[in-house]
XYZ file of C-alpha atoms in Angstrom:
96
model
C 0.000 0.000 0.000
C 1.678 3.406 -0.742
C 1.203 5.562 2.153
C -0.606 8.476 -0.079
C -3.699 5.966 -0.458
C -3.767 5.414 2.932
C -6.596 7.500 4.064
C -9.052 8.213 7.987
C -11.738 6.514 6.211
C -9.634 3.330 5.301
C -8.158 3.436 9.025
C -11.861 3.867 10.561
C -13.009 1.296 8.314
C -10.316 -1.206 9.313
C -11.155 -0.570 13.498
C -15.103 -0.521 12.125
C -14.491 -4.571 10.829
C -12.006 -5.764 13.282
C -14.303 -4.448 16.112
C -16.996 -6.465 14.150
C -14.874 -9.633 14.701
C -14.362 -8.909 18.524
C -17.941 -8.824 18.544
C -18.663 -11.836 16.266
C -16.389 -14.204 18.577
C -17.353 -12.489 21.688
C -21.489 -13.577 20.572
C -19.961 -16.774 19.462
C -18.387 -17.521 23.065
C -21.124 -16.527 24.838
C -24.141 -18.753 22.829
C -21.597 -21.942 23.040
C -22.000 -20.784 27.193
C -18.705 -19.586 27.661
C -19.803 -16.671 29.870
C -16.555 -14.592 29.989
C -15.429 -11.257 28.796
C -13.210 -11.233 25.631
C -9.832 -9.473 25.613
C -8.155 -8.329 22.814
C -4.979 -6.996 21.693
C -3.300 -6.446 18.081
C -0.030 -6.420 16.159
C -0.828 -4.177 13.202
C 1.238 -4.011 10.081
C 0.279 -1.305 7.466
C -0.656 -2.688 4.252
C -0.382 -6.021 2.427
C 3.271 -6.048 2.135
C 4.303 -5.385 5.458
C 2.628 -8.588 6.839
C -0.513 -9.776 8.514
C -2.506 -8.187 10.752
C -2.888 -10.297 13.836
C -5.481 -10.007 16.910
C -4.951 -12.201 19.785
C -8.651 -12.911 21.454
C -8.535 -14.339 25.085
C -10.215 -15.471 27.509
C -9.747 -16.451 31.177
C -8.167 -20.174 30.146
C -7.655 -19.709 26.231
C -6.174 -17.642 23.374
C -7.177 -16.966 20.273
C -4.716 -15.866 17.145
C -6.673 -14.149 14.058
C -4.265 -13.485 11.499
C -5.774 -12.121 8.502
C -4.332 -10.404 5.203
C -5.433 -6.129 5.420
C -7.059 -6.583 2.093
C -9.099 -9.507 3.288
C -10.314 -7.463 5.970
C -11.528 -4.625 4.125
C -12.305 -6.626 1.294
C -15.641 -6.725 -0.338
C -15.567 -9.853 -1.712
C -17.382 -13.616 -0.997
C -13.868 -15.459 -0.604
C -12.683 -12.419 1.330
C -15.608 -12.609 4.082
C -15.078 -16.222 3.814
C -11.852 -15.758 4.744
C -12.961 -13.721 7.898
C -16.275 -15.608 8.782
C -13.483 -18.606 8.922
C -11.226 -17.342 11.062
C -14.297 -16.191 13.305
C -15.668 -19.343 13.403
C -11.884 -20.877 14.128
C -11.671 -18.900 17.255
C -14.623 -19.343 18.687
C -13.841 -23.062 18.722
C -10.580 -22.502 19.761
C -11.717 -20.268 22.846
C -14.704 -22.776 24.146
C-alpha cells in the first residue's frame, strides 16, 4: 500500500471490521455458554506487504490468534468474508 492511499476513512473502516470480529467471537463464546469477557490486543502491520494483521482474542483459560491479510479485511468480496467468517468461526472453537 503506498502511504498516499492510505486515508481516515480506510483506518476507521479497518477498526469498524475488526471491532466487528471482537464482537462476532465475543457472541460466538457466549451462545456456546462460555460466559466470559473477551480481551483483545493487536499487532498491526500497514498494508499487504508489510505482513498480517494479527489479533490475539482471550479469555480467562484460552487464546485466540486471528491473522488475517489487510485486504481480506476490508475486502468486499465472498472469498474475502469467507476468509474472515473462517477465522471467526476458528476462534470461537478454539476459545470454548
Amino acid at each position: 500500500m503506498d502511504k498516499k492511499q492510505f486515508t481516515i476513512e480506510m483506518a476507521n473502516e479497518f477498526h469498524r471490521r475488526m471491532a466487528s470480529i471482537i464482537d462476532a467471537v465475543q457472541a460466538g463464546i457466549w451462545e456456546a455458554g462460555l460466559h466470559d469477557l473477551l480481551g483483545y490486543d493487536s499487532d498491526y502491520g500497514f498494508g499487504q506487504q508489510r505482513g498480517i494483521q494479527t489479533l490475539v482474542l482471550k479469555t480467562g483459560h484460552r487464546s485466540a490468534y486471528l491473522r488475517l491479510y489487510w485486504d481480506a479485511i476490508l475486502g468486499e468480496s465472498q472469498a474475502d468474508r469467507q476468509l474472515v467468517d473462517d477465522a471467526v468461526k476458528r476462534a470461537i472453537n478454539t476459545l470454548v
